[in-house]
PDB file of C-alpha atoms in Angstrom:
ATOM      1  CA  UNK A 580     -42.513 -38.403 -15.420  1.00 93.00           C
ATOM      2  CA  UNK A 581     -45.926 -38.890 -16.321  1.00 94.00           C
ATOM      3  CA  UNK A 582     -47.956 -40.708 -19.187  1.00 96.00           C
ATOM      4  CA  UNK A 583     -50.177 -38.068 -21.329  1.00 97.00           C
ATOM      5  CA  UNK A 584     -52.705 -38.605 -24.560  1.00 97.00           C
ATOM      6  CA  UNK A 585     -50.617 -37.128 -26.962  1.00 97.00           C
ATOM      7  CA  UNK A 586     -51.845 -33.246 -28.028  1.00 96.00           C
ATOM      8  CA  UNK A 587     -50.845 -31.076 -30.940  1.00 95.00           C
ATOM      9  CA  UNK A 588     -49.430 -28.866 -28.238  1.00 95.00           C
ATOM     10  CA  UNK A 589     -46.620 -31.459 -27.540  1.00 96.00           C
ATOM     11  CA  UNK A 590     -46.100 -31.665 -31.289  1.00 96.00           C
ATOM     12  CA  UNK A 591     -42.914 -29.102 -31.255  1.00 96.00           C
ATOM     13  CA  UNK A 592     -41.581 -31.574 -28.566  1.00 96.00           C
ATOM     14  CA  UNK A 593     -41.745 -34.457 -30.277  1.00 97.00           C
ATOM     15  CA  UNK A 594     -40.709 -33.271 -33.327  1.00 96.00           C
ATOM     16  CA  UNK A 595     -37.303 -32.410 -31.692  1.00 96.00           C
ATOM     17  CA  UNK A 596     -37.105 -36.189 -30.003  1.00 96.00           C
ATOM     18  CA  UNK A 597     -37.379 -37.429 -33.910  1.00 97.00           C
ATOM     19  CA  UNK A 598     -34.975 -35.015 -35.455  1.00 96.00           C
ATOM     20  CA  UNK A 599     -32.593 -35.560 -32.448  1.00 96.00           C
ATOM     21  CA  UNK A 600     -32.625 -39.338 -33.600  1.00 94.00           C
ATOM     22  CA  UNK A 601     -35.984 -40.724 -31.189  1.00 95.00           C
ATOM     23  CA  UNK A 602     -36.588 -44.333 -33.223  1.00 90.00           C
ATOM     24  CA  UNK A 603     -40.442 -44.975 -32.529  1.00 89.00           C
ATOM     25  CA  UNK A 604     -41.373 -48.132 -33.046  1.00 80.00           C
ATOM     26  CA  UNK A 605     -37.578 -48.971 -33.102  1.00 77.00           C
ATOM     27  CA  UNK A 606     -36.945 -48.422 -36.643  1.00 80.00           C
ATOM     28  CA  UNK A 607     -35.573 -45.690 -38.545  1.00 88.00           C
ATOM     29  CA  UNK A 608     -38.273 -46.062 -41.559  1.00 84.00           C
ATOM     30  CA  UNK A 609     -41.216 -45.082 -38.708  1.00 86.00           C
ATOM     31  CA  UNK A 610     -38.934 -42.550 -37.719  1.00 92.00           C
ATOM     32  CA  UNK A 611     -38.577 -40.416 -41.306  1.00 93.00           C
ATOM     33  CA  UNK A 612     -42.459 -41.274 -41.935  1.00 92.00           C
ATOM     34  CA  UNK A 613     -43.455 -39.517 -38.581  1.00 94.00           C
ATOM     35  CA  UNK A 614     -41.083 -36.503 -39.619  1.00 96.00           C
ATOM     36  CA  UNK A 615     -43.135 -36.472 -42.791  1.00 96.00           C
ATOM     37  CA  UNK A 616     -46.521 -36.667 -41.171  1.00 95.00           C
ATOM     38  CA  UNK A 617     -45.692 -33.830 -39.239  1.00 96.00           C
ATOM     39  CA  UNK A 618     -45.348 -31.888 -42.224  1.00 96.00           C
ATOM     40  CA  UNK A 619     -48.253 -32.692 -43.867  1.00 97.00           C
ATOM     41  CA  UNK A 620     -50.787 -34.149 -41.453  1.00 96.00           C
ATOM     42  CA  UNK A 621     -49.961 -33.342 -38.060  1.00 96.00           C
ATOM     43  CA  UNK A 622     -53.247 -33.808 -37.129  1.00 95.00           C
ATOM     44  CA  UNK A 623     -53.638 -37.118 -38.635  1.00 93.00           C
ATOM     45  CA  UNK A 624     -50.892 -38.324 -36.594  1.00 93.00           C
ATOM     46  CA  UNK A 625     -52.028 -37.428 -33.308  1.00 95.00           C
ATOM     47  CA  UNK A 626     -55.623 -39.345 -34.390  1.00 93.00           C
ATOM     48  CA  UNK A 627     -53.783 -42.294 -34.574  1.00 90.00           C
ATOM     49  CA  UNK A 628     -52.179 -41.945 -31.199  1.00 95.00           C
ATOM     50  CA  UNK A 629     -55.714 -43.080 -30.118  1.00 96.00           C
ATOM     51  CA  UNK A 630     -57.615 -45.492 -31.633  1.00 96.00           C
ATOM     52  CA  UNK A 631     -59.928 -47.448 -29.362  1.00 96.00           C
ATOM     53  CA  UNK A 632     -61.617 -48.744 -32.102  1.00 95.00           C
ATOM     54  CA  UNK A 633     -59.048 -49.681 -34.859  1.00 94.00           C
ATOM     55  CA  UNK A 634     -60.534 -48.152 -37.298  1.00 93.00           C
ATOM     56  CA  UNK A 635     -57.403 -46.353 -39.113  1.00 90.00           C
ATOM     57  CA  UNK A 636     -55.473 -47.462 -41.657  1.00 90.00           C
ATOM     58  CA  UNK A 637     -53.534 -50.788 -41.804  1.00 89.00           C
ATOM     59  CA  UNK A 638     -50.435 -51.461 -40.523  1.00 80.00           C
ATOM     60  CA  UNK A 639     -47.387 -51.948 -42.498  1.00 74.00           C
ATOM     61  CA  UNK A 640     -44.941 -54.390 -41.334  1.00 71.00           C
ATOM     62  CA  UNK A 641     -41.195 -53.810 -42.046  1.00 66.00           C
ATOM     63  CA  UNK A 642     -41.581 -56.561 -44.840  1.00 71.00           C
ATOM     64  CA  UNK A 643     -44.256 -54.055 -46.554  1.00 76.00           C
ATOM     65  CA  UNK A 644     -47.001 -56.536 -45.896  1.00 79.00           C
ATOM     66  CA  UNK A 645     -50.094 -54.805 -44.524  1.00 84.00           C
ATOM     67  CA  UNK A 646     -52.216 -55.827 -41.200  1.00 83.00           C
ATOM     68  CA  UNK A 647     -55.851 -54.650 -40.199  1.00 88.00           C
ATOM     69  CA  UNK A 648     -54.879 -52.056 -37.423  1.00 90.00           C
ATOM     70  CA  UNK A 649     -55.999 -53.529 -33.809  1.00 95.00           C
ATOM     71  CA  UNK A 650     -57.857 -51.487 -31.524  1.00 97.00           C
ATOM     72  CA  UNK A 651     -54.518 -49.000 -29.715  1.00 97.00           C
ATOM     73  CA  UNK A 652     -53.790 -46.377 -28.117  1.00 98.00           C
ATOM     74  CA  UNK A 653     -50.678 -44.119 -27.636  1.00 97.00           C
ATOM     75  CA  UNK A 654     -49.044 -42.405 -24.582  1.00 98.00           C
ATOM     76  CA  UNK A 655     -46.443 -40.226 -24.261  1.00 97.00           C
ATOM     77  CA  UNK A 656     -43.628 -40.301 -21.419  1.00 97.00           C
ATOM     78  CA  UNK A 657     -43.801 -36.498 -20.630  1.00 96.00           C
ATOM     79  CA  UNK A 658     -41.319 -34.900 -18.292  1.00 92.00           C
ATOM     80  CA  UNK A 659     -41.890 -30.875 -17.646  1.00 82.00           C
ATOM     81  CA  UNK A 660     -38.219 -29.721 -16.768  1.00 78.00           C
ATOM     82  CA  UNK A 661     -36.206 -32.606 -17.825  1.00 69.00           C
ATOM     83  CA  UNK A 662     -32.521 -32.020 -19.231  1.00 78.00           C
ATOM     84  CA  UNK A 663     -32.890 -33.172 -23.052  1.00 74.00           C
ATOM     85  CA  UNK A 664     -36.543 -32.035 -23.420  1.00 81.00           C
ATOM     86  CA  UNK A 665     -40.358 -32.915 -21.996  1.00 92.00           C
ATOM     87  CA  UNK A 666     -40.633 -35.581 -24.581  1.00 96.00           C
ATOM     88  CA  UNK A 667     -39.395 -38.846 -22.772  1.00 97.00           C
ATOM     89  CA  UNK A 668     -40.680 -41.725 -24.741  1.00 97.00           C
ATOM     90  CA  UNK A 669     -43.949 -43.285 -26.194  1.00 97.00           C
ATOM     91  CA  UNK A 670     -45.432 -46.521 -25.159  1.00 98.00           C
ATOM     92  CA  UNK A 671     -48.174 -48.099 -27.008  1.00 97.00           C
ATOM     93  CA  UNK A 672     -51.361 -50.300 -26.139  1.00 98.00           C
ATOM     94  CA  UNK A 673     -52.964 -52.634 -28.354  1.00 97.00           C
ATOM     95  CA  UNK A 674     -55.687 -55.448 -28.348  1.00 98.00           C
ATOM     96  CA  UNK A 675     -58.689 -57.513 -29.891  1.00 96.00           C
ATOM     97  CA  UNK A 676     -61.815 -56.395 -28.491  1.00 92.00           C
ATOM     98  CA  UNK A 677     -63.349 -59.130 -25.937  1.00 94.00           C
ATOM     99  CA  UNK A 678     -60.420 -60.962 -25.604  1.00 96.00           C
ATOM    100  CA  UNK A 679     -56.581 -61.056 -23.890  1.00 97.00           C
ATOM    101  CA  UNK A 680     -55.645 -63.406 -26.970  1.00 96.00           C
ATOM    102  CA  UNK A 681     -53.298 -61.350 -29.926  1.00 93.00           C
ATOM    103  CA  UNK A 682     -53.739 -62.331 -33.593  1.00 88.00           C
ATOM    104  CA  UNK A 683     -50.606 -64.453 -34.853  1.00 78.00           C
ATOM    105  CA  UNK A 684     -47.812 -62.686 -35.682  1.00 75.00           C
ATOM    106  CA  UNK A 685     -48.275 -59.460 -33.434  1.00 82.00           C
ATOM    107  CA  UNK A 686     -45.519 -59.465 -31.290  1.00 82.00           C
ATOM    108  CA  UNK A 687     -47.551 -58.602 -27.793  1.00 92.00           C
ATOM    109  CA  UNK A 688     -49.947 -55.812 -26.312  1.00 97.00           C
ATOM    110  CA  UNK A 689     -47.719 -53.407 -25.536  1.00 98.00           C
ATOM    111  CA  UNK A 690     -44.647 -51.664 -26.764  1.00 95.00           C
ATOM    112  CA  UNK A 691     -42.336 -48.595 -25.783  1.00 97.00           C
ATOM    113  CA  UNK A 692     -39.503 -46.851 -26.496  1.00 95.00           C
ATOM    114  CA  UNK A 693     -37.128 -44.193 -24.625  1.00 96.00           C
ATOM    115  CA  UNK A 694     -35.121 -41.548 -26.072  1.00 96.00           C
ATOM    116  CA  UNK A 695     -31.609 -42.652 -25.817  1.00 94.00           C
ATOM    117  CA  UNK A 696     -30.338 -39.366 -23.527  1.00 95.00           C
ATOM    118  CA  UNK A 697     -33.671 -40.149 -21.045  1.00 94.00           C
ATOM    119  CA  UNK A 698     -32.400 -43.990 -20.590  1.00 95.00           C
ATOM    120  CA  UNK A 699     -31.498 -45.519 -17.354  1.00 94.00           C
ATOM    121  CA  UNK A 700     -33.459 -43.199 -15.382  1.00 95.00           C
ATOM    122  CA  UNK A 701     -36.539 -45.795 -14.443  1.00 96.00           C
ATOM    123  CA  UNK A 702     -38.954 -44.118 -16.952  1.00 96.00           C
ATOM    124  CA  UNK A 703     -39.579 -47.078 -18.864  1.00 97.00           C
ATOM    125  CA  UNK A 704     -40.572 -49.448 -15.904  1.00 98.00           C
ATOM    126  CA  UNK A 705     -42.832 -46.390 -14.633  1.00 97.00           C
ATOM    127  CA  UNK A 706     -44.662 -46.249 -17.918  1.00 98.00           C
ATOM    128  CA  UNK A 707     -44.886 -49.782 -18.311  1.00 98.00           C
ATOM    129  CA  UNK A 708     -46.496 -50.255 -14.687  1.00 98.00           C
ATOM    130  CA  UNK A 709     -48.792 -47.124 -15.652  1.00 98.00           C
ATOM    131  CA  UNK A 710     -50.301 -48.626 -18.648  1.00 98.00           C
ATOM    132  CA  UNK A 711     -50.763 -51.857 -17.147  1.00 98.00           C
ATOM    133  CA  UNK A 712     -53.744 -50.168 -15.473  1.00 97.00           C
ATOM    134  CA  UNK A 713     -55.230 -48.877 -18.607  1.00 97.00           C
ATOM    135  CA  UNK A 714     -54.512 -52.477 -20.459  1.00 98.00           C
ATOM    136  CA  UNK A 715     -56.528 -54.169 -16.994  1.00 97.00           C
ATOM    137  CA  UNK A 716     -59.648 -50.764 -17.337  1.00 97.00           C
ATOM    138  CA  UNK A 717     -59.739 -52.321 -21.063  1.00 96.00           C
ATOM    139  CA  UNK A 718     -60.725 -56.238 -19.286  1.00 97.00           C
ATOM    140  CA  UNK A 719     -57.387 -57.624 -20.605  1.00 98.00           C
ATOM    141  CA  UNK A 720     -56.430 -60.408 -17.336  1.00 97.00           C
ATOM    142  CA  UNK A 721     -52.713 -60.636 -18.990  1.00 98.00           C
ATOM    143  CA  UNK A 722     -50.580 -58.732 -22.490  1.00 98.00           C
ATOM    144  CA  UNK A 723     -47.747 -60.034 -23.573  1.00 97.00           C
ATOM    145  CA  UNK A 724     -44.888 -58.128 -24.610  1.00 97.00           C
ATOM    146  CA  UNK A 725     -41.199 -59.137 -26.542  1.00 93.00           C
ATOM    147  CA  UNK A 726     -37.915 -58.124 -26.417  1.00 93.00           C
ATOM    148  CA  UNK A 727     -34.517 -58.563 -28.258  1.00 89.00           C
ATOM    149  CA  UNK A 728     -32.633 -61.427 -26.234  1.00 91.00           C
ATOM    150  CA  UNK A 729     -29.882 -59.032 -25.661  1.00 93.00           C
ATOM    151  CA  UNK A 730     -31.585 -55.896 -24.554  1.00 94.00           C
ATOM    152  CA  UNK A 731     -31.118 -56.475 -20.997  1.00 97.00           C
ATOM    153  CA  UNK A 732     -32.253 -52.968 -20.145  1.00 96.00           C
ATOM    154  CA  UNK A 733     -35.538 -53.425 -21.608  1.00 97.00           C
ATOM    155  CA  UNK A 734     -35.730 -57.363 -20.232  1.00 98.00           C
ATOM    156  CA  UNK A 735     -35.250 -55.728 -16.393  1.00 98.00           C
ATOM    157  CA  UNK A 736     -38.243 -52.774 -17.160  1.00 98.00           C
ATOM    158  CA  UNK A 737     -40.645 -55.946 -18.070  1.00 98.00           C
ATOM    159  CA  UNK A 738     -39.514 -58.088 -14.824  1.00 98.00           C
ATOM    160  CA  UNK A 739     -39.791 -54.915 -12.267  1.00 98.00           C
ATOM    161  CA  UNK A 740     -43.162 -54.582 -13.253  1.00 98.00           C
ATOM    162  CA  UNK A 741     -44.423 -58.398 -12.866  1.00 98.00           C
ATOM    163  CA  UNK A 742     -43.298 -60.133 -16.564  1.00 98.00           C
ATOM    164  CA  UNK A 743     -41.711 -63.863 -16.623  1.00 98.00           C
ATOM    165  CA  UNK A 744     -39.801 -65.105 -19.924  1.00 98.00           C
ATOM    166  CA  UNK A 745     -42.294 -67.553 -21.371  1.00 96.00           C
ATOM    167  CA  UNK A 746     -39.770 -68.707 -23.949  1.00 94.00           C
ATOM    168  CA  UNK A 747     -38.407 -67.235 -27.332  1.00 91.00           C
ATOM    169  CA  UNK A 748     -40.663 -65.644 -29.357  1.00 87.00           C
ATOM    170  CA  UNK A 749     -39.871 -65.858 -33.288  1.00 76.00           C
ATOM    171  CA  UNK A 750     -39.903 -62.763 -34.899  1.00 61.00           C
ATOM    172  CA  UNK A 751     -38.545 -63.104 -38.137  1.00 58.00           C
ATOM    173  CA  UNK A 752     -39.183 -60.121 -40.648  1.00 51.00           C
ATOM    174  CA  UNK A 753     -41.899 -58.872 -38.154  1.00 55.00           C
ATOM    175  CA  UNK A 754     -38.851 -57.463 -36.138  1.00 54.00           C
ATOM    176  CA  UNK A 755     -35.401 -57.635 -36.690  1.00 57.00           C
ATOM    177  CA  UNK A 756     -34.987 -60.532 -38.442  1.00 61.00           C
ATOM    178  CA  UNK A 757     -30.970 -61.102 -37.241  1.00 67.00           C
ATOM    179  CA  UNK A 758     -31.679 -61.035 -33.767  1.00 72.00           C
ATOM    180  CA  UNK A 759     -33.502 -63.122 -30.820  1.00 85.00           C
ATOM    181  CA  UNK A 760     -36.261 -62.433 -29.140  1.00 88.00           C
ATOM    182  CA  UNK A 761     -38.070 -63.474 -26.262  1.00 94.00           C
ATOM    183  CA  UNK A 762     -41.848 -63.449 -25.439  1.00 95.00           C
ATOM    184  CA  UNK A 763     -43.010 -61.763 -22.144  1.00 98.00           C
ATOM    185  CA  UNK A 764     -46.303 -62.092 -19.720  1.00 98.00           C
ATOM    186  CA  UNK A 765     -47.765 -59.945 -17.263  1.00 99.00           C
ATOM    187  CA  UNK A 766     -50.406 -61.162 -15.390  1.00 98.00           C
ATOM    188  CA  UNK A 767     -53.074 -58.113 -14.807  1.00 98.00           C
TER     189      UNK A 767
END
């Protein structure tokens, strides 16, 4: 498994991940949107799989409200041969330029996801460790990342590659607003 700059090659890929049920971002709403960007602006989607700058449009939080878009980019877990497809997962990069610090309310740096039929195979903690490098190339010296209390899975990727719990991290409507999460550092 390997971490590539998404293409419009992979596009037929990734477009199977979604309709087989692949929840970017963890939500079903980014999910149906990315299905519909692929029908009418494929292009415009893979643009904002890179954006060093920040200089596409907002982002909308769950609640609707809308955010100035932070500098990010996007990588793709990519697996040539794999059983269930080449399109492993996505895990995404963020940041303010010139500094490690986040603006309130973003819940950390970095963020990922893994098709549910590629889980369990160590993909996630590969990625993660991969674009640790790319967050430390940016001048970043930690990123913070958060995770549902329960998601056990996802608590062991962070801890394999260097995170410690630094306490619970409120999410309200930025997340999922039943559940508890907890706040994650890596020092880089």
């Amino acid at each position: 498994m390997k971490l590539v700059r998404p293409t419009s090659a992979m596009l037929p890929a990734y477009r199977d991940a979604l309709q087989r049920g692949f929840l970017p971002h963890n939500t079903e709403q980014v999910r149906l949107e990315q299905l519909r960007q692929l029908d009418e602006d494929p292009y415009g989607l893979i643009a904002l799989t890179h954006d060093p700058e920040g200089k596409g449009p907002p982002f909308v939080r769950p609640d609707g409200s809308q955010q100035a878009r932070l500098p990010g980019i996007t990588r793709w877990m990519w697996h040539d041969g794999a059983d269930g497809g080449p399109f492993v997962g996505a895990i995404n990069l963020r940041w303010q330029a010139g500094t490690s610090a986040l603006p309130p309310k973003v819940p950390g740096h970095i963020g990922y996801t893994v098709c549910a039929w590629h889980r369990g195979k160590g993909h996630g903690t590969v990625a993660l460790i991969a674009i640790l490098a790319e967050a430390q190339q940016i001048g970043l010296d930690h990123v913070l990342l958060t995770v549902d209390e329960d998601n056990t899975a996802s608590r062991r990727t962070i801890e394999k590659a260097g995170g410690a719990c630094i306490g619970p991290f409120e999410a309200g409507a930025l997340l999922h607003p039943d559940v508890s999460s907890l706040l994650y550092r890596i020092d880089l």
